[in-house]
Amino acid sequence: MVNPPSHPSRVSFFARPAVIRRLAAAAGAALCLTACGGGGGDGDIGGEVGSGGLAVGPMAASAAGGSGGATGSGSGLLALDAGTSCGLPEFRNSLLQQINAARATARSCGGTLMPVAAPLAWDDRLFSAAARHSIDMATNNYFSHTGLDGRSASRRITDEGYAWSWAGENIAAGQSTVSAAMGTWLASPGHCANIMRADYRDVGVSCVQRSGSDYGRYWTMSLARPQ
C-alpha cells in the first residue's frame, strides 16, 4: 500500500460559458492539466508539496443564485470559529495579509509570469463554501474538489448565494499553519496562478481539523468574482 503524500494540494478554476469559449485556445492546456490529471492537475506529487488544481471561467447565469459583492450577506452561512479555522489565531487577517502580499508582487508560477493583481476582499459566502467542503473532507476522510454529494467547487459557491462570473478553488491537507498552507499553494504552479488570477475579487479560506483522518487538517480556499 502506498502512503499518501504528506502535504497534498489541488486547485480548481471556473468561468461562465462566454469566457470559457474565449479562453478555450489560451487556457485549454491549463484546464486539461487540472481536469486530465497531468502536470498541475488532480494528481498529487511526493515530498512536502502536493500539486494540482482546478479553475473555470464564465457559465450560464441561471447556474448561480444570489447576489455578488464583497461582503457576504446570505443566511445560514457557516461562521468562522475555532472549528472552521483549526483554532489558529488571527486566521482571517493572516490569510488576507498573505494572499494580498502575494498578489502585490509579480511572480513566476511554474514559468508563467503573473503580474501584480488587485487585493482580494474576504467574503462570508465564499468562506462558508470553503468551510463546508473542509468539514466534509475532514469528516469523511477524503481529498478531492468533488464533494461526496457530487457537488463541484462552483456549485458550492453558488449554493451559498454568491452569483459568480469567475470562480476557483485551492485545496490542501496536512499543513499546520497559514504560512505552511500558503507556501504549499504558492510553490505549485496551478495553485499559484489561481491565487494570482486578476479576475478574482473575493476570497474565503477554511481549515478543519479531524483526528484519525489521513492528513489531520483540511484546507479549502474559495475565490470568485461577482456577476
One Martini backbone bead per residue (centre of mass of N, CA, C, O) as a GRO file, in nm:
protein
  227
    1MET     BB    1   0.096   0.036   0.023
    2VAL     BB    2   0.053   0.374  -0.043
    3ASN     BB    3   0.148   0.655   0.081
    4PRO     BB    4   0.056   0.958   0.127
    5PRO     BB    5   0.120   1.260   0.097
    6SER     BB    6   0.188   1.491   0.340
    7HIS     BB    7   0.114   1.770   0.143
    8PRO     BB    8  -0.145   1.818  -0.028
    9SER     BB    9  -0.271   1.966  -0.347
   10ARG     BB   10  -0.541   2.160  -0.504
   11VAL     BB   11  -0.703   2.299  -0.810
   12SER     BB   12  -0.967   2.537  -0.912
   13PHE     BB   13  -1.153   2.661  -1.213
   14PHE     BB   14  -1.412   2.906  -1.304
   15ALA     BB   15  -1.632   2.982  -1.587
   16ARG     BB   16  -1.833   3.126  -1.802
   17PRO     BB   17  -1.913   3.048  -2.129
   18ALA     BB   18  -1.804   3.297  -2.279
   19VAL     BB   19  -1.516   3.258  -2.153
   20ILE     BB   20  -1.456   2.972  -2.228
   21ARG     BB   21  -1.440   3.023  -2.530
   22ARG     BB   22  -1.217   3.243  -2.515
   23LEU     BB   23  -1.013   3.040  -2.347
   24ALA     BB   24  -0.964   2.777  -2.498
   25ALA     BB   25  -0.686   2.829  -2.635
   26ALA     BB   26  -0.518   2.954  -2.393
   27ALA     BB   27  -0.640   2.744  -2.147
   28GLY     BB   28  -0.655   2.444  -2.226
   29ALA     BB   29  -0.400   2.328  -2.096
   30ALA     BB   30  -0.470   2.400  -1.801
   31LEU     BB   31  -0.741   2.250  -1.789
   32CYS     BB   32  -0.620   1.972  -1.850
   33LEU     BB   33  -0.437   1.950  -1.606
   34THR     BB   34  -0.679   1.948  -1.406
   35ALA     BB   35  -0.876   1.732  -1.548
   36CYS     BB   36  -0.643   1.504  -1.647
   37GLY     BB   37  -0.394   1.475  -1.421
   38GLY     BB   38  -0.170   1.661  -1.515
   39GLY     BB   39   0.065   1.817  -1.369
   40GLY     BB   40  -0.163   2.056  -1.243
   41GLY     BB   41  -0.347   1.848  -1.141
   42ASP     BB   42  -0.493   1.600  -0.937
   43GLY     BB   43  -0.222   1.503  -0.894
   44ASP     BB   44   0.005   1.395  -0.679
   45ILE     BB   45   0.306   1.467  -0.507
   46GLY     BB   46   0.582   1.429  -0.364
   47GLY     BB   47   0.651   1.529  -0.056
   48GLU     BB   48   0.561   1.846   0.076
   49VAL     BB   49   0.426   1.894  -0.216
   50GLY     BB   50   0.138   1.928  -0.374
   51SER     BB   51  -0.049   1.889  -0.682
   52GLY     BB   52  -0.287   2.105  -0.842
   53GLY     BB   53  -0.610   2.191  -1.002
   54LEU     BB   54  -0.895   2.430  -1.040
   55ALA     BB   55  -1.047   2.617  -1.320
   56VAL     BB   56  -1.332   2.843  -1.412
   57GLY     BB   57  -1.515   3.019  -1.623
   58PRO     BB   58  -1.790   3.126  -1.754
   59MET     BB   59  -2.155   3.073  -1.697
   60ALA     BB   60  -2.464   3.027  -1.663
   61ALA     BB   61  -2.661   3.238  -1.484
   62SER     BB   62  -2.865   3.011  -1.378
   63ALA     BB   63  -2.643   2.860  -1.192
   64ALA     BB   64  -2.673   3.126  -1.015
   65GLY     BB   65  -2.739   3.265  -0.708
   66GLY     BB   66  -2.784   3.564  -0.597
   67SER     BB   67  -2.536   3.802  -0.487
   68GLY     BB   68  -2.290   3.999  -0.537
   69GLY     BB   69  -1.985   4.071  -0.353
   70ALA     BB   70  -1.773   4.154  -0.070
   71THR     BB   71  -2.025   4.085   0.122
   72GLY     BB   72  -2.165   3.871   0.317
   73SER     BB   73  -2.553   3.801   0.331
   74GLY     BB   74  -2.636   3.535   0.395
   75SER     BB   75  -2.810   3.264   0.508
   76GLY     BB   76  -2.669   2.999   0.687
   77LEU     BB   77  -2.385   3.056   0.749
   78LEU     BB   78  -2.081   2.980   0.826
   79ALA     BB   79  -1.866   3.020   1.085
   80LEU     BB   80  -1.590   3.178   1.219
   81ASP     BB   81  -1.404   2.943   1.401
   82ALA     BB   82  -1.228   2.703   1.550
   83GLY     BB   83  -1.357   2.474   1.359
   84THR     BB   84  -1.288   2.666   1.076
   85SER     BB   85  -0.954   2.735   1.179
   86CYS     BB   86  -0.791   2.535   1.365
   87GLY     BB   87  -0.743   2.751   1.602
   88LEU     BB   88  -0.616   2.992   1.462
   89PRO     BB   89  -0.471   3.283   1.487
   90GLU     BB   90  -0.560   3.529   1.288
   91PHE     BB   91  -0.679   3.393   1.032
   92ARG     BB   92  -0.799   3.604   0.839
   93ASN     BB   93  -0.570   3.817   0.848
   94SER     BB   94  -0.339   3.632   0.758
   95LEU     BB   95  -0.455   3.554   0.485
   96LEU     BB   96  -0.496   3.832   0.360
   97GLN     BB   97  -0.205   3.923   0.385
   98GLN     BB   98  -0.076   3.688   0.213
   99ILE     BB   99  -0.242   3.708  -0.042
  100ASN     BB  100  -0.190   4.020  -0.100
  101ALA     BB  101   0.115   4.002  -0.102
  102ALA     BB  102   0.132   3.815  -0.345
  103ARG     BB  103  -0.035   4.009  -0.545
  104ALA     BB  104   0.181   4.258  -0.512
  105THR     BB  105   0.369   4.044  -0.670
  106ALA     BB  106   0.539   3.949  -0.914
  107ARG     BB  107   0.526   3.609  -1.060
  108SER     BB  108   0.630   3.276  -1.097
  109CYS     BB  109   0.418   3.010  -1.234
  110GLY     BB  110   0.577   2.772  -1.375
  111GLY     BB  111   0.690   3.011  -1.590
  112THR     BB  112   0.450   3.204  -1.537
  113LEU     BB  113   0.384   3.532  -1.561
  114MET     BB  114   0.248   3.716  -1.288
  115PRO     BB  115   0.094   3.985  -1.224
  116VAL     BB  116  -0.018   4.223  -1.061
  117ALA     BB  117  -0.286   4.227  -0.817
  118ALA     BB  118  -0.558   4.287  -0.672
  119PRO     BB  119  -0.703   4.288  -0.390
  120LEU     BB  120  -0.877   4.094  -0.166
  121ALA     BB  121  -1.191   4.009  -0.033
  122TRP     BB  122  -1.379   3.909   0.216
  123ASP     BB  123  -1.620   3.630   0.205
  124ASP     BB  124  -1.872   3.462   0.365
  125ARG     BB  125  -1.965   3.271   0.137
  126LEU     BB  126  -1.688   3.155   0.065
  127PHE     BB  127  -1.627   3.051   0.343
  128SER     BB  128  -1.869   2.856   0.364
  129ALA     BB  129  -1.788   2.680   0.125
  130ALA     BB  130  -1.512   2.600   0.240
  131ALA     BB  131  -1.606   2.480   0.512
  132ARG     BB  132  -1.787   2.253   0.406
  133HIS     BB  133  -1.556   2.104   0.258
  134SER     BB  134  -1.361   2.062   0.493
  135ILE     BB  135  -1.557   1.904   0.667
  136ASP     BB  136  -1.609   1.675   0.468
  137MET     BB  137  -1.317   1.576   0.437
  138ALA     BB  138  -1.257   1.529   0.739
  139THR     BB  139  -1.501   1.342   0.814
  140ASN     BB  140  -1.455   1.143   0.536
  141ASN     BB  141  -1.162   1.104   0.444
  142TYR     BB  142  -1.087   1.312   0.193
  143PHE     BB  143  -0.943   1.431  -0.145
  144SER     BB  144  -1.141   1.675  -0.316
  145HIS     BB  145  -1.338   1.877  -0.521
  146THR     BB  146  -1.542   1.652  -0.496
  147GLY     BB  147  -1.805   1.579  -0.338
  148LEU     BB  148  -1.997   1.326  -0.202
  149ASP     BB  149  -2.257   1.483  -0.339
  150GLY     BB  150  -2.124   1.597  -0.630
  151ARG     BB  151  -2.014   1.868  -0.581
  152SER     BB  152  -1.876   2.146  -0.687
  153ALA     BB  153  -1.715   2.432  -0.634
  154SER     BB  154  -1.921   2.616  -0.786
  155ARG     BB  155  -2.176   2.503  -0.645
  156ARG     BB  156  -2.106   2.585  -0.360
  157ILE     BB  157  -2.102   2.888  -0.415
  158THR     BB  158  -2.390   2.913  -0.519
  159ASP     BB  159  -2.531   2.787  -0.253
  160GLU     BB  160  -2.436   3.061  -0.084
  161GLY     BB  161  -2.527   3.317  -0.287
  162TYR     BB  162  -2.307   3.338  -0.523
  163ALA     BB  163  -2.283   3.536  -0.812
  164TRP     BB  164  -2.078   3.427  -1.065
  165SER     BB  165  -1.810   3.470  -1.319
  166TRP     BB  166  -1.584   3.369  -1.122
  167ALA     BB  167  -1.420   3.054  -1.018
  168GLY     BB  168  -1.239   2.897  -0.736
  169GLU     BB  169  -0.998   2.634  -0.612
  170ASN     BB  170  -0.817   2.543  -0.318
  171ILE     BB  171  -0.639   2.259  -0.188
  172ALA     BB  172  -0.537   2.117   0.134
  173ALA     BB  173  -0.311   1.897   0.341
  174GLY     BB  174  -0.144   1.908   0.677
  175GLN     BB  175  -0.119   2.191   0.743
  176SER     BB  176  -0.051   2.394   1.045
  177THR     BB  177  -0.041   2.669   0.880
  178VAL     BB  178  -0.082   2.940   0.692
  179SER     BB  179   0.207   2.950   0.574
  180ALA     BB  180   0.212   2.654   0.478
  181ALA     BB  181  -0.027   2.667   0.283
  182MET     BB  182   0.077   2.902   0.110
  183GLY     BB  183   0.345   2.768   0.031
  184THR     BB  184   0.224   2.533  -0.121
  185TRP     BB  185   0.064   2.696  -0.334
  186LEU     BB  186   0.304   2.883  -0.440
  187ALA     BB  187   0.479   2.617  -0.532
  188SER     BB  188   0.234   2.575  -0.725
  189PRO     BB  189   0.139   2.661  -1.031
  190GLY     BB  190  -0.177   2.640  -1.013
  191HIS     BB  191  -0.218   2.781  -0.737
  192CYS     BB  192  -0.065   3.038  -0.796
  193ALA     BB  193  -0.242   3.132  -1.037
  194ASN     BB  194  -0.504   3.147  -0.874
  195ILE     BB  195  -0.410   3.366  -0.671
  196MET     BB  196  -0.316   3.572  -0.922
  197ARG     BB  197  -0.582   3.615  -1.042
  198ALA     BB  198  -0.742   3.904  -1.169
  199ASP     BB  199  -1.054   3.818  -1.172
  200TYR     BB  200  -1.058   3.834  -0.880
  201ARG     BB  201  -1.220   3.969  -0.557
  202ASP     BB  202  -1.274   3.711  -0.373
  203VAL     BB  203  -1.244   3.543  -0.039
  204GLY     BB  204  -1.219   3.208   0.122
  205VAL     BB  205  -1.100   3.034   0.424
  206SER     BB  206  -1.048   2.693   0.543
  207CYS     BB  207  -0.996   2.496   0.853
  208VAL     BB  208  -1.002   2.140   0.932
  209GLN     BB  209  -0.998   1.925   1.215
  210ARG     BB  210  -0.917   1.555   1.227
  211SER     BB  211  -0.890   1.295   1.403
  212GLY     BB  212  -0.784   1.002   1.213
  213SER     BB  213  -0.702   1.125   0.968
  214ASP     BB  214  -0.474   1.138   0.719
  215TYR     BB  215  -0.406   1.478   0.763
  216GLY     BB  216  -0.601   1.638   0.989
  217ARG     BB  217  -0.586   1.890   0.776
  218TYR     BB  218  -0.832   2.097   0.592
  219TRP     BB  219  -0.811   2.294   0.298
  220THR     BB  220  -1.002   2.588   0.172
  221MET     BB  221  -1.013   2.791  -0.131
  222SER     BB  222  -1.229   3.055  -0.223
  223LEU     BB  223  -1.291   3.204  -0.546
  224ALA     BB  224  -1.422   3.529  -0.681
  225ARG     BB  225  -1.656   3.685  -0.912
  226PRO     BB  226  -1.897   3.887  -0.972
  227GLN     BB  227  -2.158   3.976  -1.193
   0.00000   0.00000   0.00000
